[in-house]
PDB file of N, CA and C in Angstrom:
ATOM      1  N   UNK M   1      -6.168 -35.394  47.652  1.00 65.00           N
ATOM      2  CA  UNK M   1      -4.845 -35.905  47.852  1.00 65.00           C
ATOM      3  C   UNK M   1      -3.899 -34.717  47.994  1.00 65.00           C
ATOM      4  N   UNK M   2      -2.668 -34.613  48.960  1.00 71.00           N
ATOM      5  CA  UNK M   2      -1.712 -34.039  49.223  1.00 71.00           C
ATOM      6  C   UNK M   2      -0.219 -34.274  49.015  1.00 71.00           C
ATOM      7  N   UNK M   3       0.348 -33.361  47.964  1.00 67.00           N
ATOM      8  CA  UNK M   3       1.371 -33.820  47.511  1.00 67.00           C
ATOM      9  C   UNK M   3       2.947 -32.843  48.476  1.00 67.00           C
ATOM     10  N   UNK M   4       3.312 -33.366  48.470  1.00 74.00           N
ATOM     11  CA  UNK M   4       4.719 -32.770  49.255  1.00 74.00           C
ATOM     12  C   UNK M   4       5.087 -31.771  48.713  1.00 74.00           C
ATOM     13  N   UNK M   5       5.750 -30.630  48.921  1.00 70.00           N
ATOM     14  CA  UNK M   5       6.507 -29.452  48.480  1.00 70.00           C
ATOM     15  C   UNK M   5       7.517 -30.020  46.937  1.00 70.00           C
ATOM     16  N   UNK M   6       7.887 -30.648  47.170  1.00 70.00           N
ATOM     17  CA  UNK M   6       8.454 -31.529  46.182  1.00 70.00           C
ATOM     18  C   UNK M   6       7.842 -32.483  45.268  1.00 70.00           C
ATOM     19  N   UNK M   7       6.894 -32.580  45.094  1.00 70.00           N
ATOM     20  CA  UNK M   7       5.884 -34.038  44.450  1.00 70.00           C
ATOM     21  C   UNK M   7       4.857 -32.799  43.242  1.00 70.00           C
ATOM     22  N   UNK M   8       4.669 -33.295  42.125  1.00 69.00           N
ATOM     23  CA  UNK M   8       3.396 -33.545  41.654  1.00 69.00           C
ATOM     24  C   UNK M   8       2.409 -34.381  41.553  1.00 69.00           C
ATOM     25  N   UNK M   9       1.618 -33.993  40.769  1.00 68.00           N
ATOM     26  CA  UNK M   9       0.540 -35.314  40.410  1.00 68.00           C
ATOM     27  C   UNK M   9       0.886 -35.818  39.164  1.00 68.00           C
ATOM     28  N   UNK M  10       2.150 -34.508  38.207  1.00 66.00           N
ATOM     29  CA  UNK M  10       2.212 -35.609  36.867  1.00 66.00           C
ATOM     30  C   UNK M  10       1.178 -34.836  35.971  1.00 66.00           C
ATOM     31  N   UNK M  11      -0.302 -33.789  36.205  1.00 70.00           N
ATOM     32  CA  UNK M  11      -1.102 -33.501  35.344  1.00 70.00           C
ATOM     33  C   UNK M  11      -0.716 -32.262  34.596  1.00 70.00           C
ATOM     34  N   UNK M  12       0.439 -31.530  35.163  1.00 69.00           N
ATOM     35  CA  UNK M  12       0.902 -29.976  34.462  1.00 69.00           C
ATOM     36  C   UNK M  12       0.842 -30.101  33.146  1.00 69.00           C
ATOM     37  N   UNK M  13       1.898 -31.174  32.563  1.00 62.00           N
ATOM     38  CA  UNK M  13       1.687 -31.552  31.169  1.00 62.00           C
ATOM     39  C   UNK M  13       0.566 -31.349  30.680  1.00 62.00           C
ATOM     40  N   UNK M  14      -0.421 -31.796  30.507  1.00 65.00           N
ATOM     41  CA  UNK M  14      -1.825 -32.161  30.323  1.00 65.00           C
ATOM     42  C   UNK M  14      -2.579 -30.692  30.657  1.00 65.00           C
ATOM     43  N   UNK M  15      -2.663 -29.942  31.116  1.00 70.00           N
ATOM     44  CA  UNK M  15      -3.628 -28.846  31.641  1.00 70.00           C
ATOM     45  C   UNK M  15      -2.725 -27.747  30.108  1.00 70.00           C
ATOM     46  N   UNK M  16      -1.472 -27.842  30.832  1.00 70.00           N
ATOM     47  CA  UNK M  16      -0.782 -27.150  29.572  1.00 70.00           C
ATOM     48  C   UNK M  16      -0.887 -27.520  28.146  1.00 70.00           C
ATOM     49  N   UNK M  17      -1.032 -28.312  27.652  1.00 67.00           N
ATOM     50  CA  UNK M  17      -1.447 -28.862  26.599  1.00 67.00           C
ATOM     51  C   UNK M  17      -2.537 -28.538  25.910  1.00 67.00           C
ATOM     52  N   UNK M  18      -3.598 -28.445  26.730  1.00 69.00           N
ATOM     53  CA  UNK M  18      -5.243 -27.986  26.591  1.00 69.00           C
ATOM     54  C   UNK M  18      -5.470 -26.567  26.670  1.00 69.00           C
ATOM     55  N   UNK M  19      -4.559 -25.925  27.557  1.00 79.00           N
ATOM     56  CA  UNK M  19      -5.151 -24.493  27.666  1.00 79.00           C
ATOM     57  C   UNK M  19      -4.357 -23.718  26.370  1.00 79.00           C
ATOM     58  N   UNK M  20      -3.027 -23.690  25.906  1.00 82.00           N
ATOM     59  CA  UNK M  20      -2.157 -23.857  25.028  1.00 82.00           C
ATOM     60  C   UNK M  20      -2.753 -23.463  23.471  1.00 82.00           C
ATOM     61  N   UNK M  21      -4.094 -23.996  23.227  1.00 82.00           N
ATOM     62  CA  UNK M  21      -4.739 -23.737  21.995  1.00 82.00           C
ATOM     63  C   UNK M  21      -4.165 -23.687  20.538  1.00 82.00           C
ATOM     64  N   UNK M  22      -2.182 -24.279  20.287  1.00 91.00           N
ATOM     65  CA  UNK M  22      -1.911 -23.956  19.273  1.00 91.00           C
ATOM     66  C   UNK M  22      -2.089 -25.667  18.508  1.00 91.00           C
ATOM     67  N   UNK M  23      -2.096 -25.743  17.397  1.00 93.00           N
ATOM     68  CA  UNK M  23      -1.739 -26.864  17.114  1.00 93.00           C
ATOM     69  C   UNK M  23      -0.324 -28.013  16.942  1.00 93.00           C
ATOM     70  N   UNK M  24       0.414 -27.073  17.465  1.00 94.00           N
ATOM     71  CA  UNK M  24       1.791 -27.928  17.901  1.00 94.00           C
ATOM     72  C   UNK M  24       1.759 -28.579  19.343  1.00 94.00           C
ATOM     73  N   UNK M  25       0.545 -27.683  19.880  1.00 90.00           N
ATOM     74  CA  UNK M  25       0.338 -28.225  21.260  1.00 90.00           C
ATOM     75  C   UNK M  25      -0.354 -29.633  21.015  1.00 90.00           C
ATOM     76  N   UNK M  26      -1.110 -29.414  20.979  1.00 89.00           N
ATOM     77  CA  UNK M  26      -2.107 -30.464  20.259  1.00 89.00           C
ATOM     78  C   UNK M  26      -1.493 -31.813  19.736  1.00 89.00           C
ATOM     79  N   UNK M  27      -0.346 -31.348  18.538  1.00 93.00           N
ATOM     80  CA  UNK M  27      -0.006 -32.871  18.124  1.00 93.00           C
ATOM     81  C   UNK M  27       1.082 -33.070  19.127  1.00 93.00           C
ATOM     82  N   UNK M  28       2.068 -32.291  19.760  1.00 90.00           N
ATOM     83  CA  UNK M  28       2.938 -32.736  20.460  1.00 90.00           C
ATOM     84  C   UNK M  28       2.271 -33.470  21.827  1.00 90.00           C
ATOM     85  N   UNK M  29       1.387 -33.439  22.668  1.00 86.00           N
ATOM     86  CA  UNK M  29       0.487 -33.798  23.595  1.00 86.00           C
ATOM     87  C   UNK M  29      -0.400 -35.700  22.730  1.00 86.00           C
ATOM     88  N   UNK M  30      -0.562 -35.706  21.847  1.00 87.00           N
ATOM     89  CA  UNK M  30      -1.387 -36.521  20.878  1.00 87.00           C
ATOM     90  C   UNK M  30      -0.385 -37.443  20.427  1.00 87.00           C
ATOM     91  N   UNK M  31       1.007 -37.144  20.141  1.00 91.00           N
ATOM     92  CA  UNK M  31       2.397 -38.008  19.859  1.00 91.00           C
ATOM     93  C   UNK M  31       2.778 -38.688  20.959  1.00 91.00           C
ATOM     94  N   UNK M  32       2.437 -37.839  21.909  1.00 86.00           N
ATOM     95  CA  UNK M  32       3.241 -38.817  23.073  1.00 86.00           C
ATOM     96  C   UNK M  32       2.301 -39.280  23.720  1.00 86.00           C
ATOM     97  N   UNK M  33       1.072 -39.172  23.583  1.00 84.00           N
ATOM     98  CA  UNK M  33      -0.125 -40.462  24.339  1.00 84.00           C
ATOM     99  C   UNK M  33      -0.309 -41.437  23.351  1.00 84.00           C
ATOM    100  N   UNK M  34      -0.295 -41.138  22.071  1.00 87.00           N
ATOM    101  CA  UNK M  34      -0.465 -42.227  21.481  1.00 87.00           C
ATOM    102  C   UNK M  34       0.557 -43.293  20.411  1.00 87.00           C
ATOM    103  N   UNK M  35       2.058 -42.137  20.764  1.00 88.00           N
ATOM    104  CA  UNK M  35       3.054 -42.589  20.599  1.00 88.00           C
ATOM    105  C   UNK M  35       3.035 -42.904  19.171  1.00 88.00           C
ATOM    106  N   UNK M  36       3.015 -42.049  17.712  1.00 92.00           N
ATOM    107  CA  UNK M  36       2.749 -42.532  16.792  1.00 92.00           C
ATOM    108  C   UNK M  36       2.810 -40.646  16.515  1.00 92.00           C
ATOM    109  N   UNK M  37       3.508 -40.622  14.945  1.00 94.00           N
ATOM    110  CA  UNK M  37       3.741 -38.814  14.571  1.00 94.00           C
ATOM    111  C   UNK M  37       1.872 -38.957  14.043  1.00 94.00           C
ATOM    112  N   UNK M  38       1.732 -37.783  14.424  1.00 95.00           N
ATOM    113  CA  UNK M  38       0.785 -36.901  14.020  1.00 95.00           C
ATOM    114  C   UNK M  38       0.961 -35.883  12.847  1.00 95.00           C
ATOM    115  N   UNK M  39       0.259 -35.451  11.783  1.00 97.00           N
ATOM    116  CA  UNK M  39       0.331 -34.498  10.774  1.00 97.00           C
ATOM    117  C   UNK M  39      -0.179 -33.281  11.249  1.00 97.00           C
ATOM    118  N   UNK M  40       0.772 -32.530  11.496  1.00 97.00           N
ATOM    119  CA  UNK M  40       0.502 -30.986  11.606  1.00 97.00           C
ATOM    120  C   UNK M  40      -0.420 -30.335  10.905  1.00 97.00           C
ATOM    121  N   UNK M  41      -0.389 -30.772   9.846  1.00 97.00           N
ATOM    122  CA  UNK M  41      -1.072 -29.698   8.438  1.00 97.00           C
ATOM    123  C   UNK M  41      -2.278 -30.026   8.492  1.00 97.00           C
ATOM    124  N   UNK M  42      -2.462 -31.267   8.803  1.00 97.00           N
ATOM    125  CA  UNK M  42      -3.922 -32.003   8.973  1.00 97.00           C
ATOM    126  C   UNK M  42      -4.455 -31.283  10.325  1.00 97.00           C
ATOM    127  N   UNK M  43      -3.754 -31.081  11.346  1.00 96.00           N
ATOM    128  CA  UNK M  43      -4.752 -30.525  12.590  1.00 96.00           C
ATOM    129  C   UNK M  43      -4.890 -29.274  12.354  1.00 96.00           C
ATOM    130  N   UNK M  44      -3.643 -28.440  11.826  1.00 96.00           N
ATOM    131  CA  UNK M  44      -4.116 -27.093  11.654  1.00 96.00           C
ATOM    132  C   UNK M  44      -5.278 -26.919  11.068  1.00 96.00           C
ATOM    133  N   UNK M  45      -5.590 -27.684   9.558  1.00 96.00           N
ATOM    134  CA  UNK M  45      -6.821 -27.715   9.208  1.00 96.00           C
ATOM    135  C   UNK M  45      -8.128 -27.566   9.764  1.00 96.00           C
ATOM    136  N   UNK M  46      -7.768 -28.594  10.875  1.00 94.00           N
ATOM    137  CA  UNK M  46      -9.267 -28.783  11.296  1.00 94.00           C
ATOM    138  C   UNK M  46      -9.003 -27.942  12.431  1.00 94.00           C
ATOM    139  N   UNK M  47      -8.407 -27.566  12.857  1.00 92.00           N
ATOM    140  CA  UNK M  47      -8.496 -26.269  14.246  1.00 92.00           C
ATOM    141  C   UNK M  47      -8.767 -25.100  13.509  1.00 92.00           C
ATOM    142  N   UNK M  48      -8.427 -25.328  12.164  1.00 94.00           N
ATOM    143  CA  UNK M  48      -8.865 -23.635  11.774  1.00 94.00           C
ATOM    144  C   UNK M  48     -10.343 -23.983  11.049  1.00 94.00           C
ATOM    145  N   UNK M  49     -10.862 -24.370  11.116  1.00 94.00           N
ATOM    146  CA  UNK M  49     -12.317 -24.831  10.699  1.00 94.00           C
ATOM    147  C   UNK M  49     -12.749 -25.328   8.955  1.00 94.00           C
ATOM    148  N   UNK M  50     -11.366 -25.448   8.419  1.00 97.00           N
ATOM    149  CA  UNK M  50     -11.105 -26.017   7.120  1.00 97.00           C
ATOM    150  C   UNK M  50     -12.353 -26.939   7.226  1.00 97.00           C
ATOM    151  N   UNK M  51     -13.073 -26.956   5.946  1.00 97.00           N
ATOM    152  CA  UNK M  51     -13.451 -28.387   5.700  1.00 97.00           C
ATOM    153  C   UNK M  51     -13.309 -29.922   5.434  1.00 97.00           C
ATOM    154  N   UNK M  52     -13.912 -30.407   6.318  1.00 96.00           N
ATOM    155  CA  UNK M  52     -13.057 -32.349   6.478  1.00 96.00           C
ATOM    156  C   UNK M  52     -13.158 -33.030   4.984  1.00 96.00           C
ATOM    157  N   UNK M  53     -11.829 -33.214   4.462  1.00 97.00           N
ATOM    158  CA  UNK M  53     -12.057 -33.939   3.543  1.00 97.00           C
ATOM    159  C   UNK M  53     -10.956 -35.337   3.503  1.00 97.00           C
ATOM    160  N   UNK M  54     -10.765 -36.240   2.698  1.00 96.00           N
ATOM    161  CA  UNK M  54      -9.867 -37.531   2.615  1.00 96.00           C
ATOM    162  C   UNK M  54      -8.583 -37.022   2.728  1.00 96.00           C
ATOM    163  N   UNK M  55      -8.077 -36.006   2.578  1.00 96.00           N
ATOM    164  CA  UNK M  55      -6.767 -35.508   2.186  1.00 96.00           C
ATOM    165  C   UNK M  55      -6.378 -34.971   3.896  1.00 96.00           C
ATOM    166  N   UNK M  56      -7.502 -34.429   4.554  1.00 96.00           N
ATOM    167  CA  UNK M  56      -7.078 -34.390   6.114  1.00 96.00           C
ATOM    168  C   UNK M  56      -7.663 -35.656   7.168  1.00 96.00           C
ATOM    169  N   UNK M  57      -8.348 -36.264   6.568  1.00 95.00           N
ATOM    170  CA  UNK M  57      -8.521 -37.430   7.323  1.00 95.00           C
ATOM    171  C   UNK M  57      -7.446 -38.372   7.654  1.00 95.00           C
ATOM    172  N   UNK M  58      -7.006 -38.966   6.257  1.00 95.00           N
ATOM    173  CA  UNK M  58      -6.153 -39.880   5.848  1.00 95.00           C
ATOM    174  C   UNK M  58      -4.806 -39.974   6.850  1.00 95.00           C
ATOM    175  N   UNK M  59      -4.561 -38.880   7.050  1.00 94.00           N
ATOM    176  CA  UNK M  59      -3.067 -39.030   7.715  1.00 94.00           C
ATOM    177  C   UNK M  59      -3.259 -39.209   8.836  1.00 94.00           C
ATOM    178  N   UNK M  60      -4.651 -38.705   9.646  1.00 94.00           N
ATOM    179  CA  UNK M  60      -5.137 -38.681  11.017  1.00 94.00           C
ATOM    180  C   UNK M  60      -5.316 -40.529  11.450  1.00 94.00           C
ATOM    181  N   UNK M  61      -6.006 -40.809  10.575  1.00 93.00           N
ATOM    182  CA  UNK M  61      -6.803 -41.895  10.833  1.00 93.00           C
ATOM    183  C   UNK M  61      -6.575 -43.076   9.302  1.00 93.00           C
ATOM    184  N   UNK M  62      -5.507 -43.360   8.964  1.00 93.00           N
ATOM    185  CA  UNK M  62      -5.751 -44.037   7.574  1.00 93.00           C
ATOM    186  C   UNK M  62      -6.823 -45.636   7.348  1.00 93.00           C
ATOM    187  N   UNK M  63      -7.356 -45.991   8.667  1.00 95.00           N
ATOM    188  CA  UNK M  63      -7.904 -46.758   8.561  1.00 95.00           C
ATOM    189  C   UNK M  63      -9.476 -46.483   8.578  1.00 95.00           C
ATOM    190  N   UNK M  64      -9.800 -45.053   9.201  1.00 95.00           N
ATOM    191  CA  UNK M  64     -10.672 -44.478   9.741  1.00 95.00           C
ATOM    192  C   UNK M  64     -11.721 -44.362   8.282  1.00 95.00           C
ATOM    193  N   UNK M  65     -13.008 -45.060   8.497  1.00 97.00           N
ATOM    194  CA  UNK M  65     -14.185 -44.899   7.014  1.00 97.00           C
ATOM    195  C   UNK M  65     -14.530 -43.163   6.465  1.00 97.00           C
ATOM    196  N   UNK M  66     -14.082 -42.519   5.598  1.00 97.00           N
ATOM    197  CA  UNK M  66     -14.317 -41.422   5.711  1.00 97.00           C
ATOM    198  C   UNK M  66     -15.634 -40.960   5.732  1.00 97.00           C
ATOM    199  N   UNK M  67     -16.732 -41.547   5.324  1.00 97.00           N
ATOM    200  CA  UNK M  67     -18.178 -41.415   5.356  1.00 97.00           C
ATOM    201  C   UNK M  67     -18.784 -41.336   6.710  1.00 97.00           C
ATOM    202  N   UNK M  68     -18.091 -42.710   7.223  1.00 97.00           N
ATOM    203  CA  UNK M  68     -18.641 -42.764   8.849  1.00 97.00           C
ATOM    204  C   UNK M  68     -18.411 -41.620   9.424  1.00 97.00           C
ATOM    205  N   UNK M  69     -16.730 -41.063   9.474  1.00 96.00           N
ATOM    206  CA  UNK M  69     -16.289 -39.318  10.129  1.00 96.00           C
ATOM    207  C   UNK M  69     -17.010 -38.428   9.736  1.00 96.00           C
ATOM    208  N   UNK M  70     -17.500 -38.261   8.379  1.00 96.00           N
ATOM    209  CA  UNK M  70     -17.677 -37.145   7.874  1.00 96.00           C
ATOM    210  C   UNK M  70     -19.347 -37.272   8.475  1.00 96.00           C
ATOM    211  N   UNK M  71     -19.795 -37.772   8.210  1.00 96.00           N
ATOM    212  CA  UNK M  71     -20.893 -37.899   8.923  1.00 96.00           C
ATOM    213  C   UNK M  71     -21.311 -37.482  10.497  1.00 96.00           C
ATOM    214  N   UNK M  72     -20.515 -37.977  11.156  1.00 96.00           N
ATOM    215  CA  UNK M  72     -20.282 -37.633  12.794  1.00 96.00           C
ATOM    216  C   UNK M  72     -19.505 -36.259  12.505  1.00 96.00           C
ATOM    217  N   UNK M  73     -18.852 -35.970  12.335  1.00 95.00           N
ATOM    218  CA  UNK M  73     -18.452 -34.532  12.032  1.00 95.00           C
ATOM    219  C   UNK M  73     -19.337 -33.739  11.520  1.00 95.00           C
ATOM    220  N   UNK M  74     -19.891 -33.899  10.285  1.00 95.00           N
ATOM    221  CA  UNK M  74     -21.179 -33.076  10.253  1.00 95.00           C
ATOM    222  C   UNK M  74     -21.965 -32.752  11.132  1.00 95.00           C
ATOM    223  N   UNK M  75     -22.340 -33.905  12.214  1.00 96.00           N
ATOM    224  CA  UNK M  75     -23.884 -33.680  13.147  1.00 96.00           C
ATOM    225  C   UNK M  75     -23.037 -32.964  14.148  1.00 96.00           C
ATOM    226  N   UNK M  76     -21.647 -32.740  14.210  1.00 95.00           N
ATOM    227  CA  UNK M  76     -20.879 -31.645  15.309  1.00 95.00           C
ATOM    228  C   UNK M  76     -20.892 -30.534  14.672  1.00 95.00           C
ATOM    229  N   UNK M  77     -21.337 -30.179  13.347  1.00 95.00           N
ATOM    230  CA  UNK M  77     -21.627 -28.685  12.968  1.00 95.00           C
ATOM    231  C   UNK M  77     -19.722 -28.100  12.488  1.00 95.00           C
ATOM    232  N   UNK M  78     -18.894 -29.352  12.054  1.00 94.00           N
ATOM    233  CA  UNK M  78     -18.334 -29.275  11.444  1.00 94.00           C
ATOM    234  C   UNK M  78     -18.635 -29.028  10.056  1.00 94.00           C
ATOM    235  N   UNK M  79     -17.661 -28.448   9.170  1.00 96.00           N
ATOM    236  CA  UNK M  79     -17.705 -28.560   7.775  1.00 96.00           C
ATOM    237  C   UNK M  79     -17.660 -29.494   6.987  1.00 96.00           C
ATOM    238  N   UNK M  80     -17.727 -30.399   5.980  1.00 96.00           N
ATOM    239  CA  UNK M  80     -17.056 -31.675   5.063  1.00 96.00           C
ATOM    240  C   UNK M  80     -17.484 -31.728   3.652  1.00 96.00           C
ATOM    241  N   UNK M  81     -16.339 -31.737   3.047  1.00 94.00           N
ATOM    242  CA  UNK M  81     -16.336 -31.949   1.710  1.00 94.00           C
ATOM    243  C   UNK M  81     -16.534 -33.385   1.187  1.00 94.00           C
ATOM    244  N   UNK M  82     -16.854 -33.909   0.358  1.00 83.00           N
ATOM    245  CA  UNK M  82     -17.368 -35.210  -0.149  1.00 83.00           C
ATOM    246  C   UNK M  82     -15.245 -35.364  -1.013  1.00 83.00           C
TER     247      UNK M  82
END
């Protein structure tokens, strides 16, 4: 597809977001797709390779089973605390 001298596609956002690597990128990109605040302290965590525990889950996901995550996070060679 060919966009006019004037036109995007709309994806700059998005490429910038991803290449960006900080975690403000991250939740600010994550707030506005899913329209709902995100916890900073909680992603820094897990971008800095902290271990997953209820205390960074919780704010991410409060409905989310922490056993089920921690589990699937484990077999990704993540860290997790019980």
């Amino acid at each position: 597809m060919k966009f006019a001298d004037d036109e995007a596609d709309g994806t700059a956002w998005l490429f910038d977001s991803l290449t960006d690597g900080s975690p403000e990128a991250y939740v600010k990109s994550a707030e506005e797709y899913g329209d709902r605040p995100i916890d900073l302290d909680a992603v820094r965590a897990i971008l800095t390779g902290a271990p997953l525990t209820r205390r960074i889950t919780t704010p991410l996901s409060p409905t989310a089973d922490f056993e089920i995550t921690a589990k699937r996070v484990h077999v990704l060679g993540h860290p997790v605390l019980p």
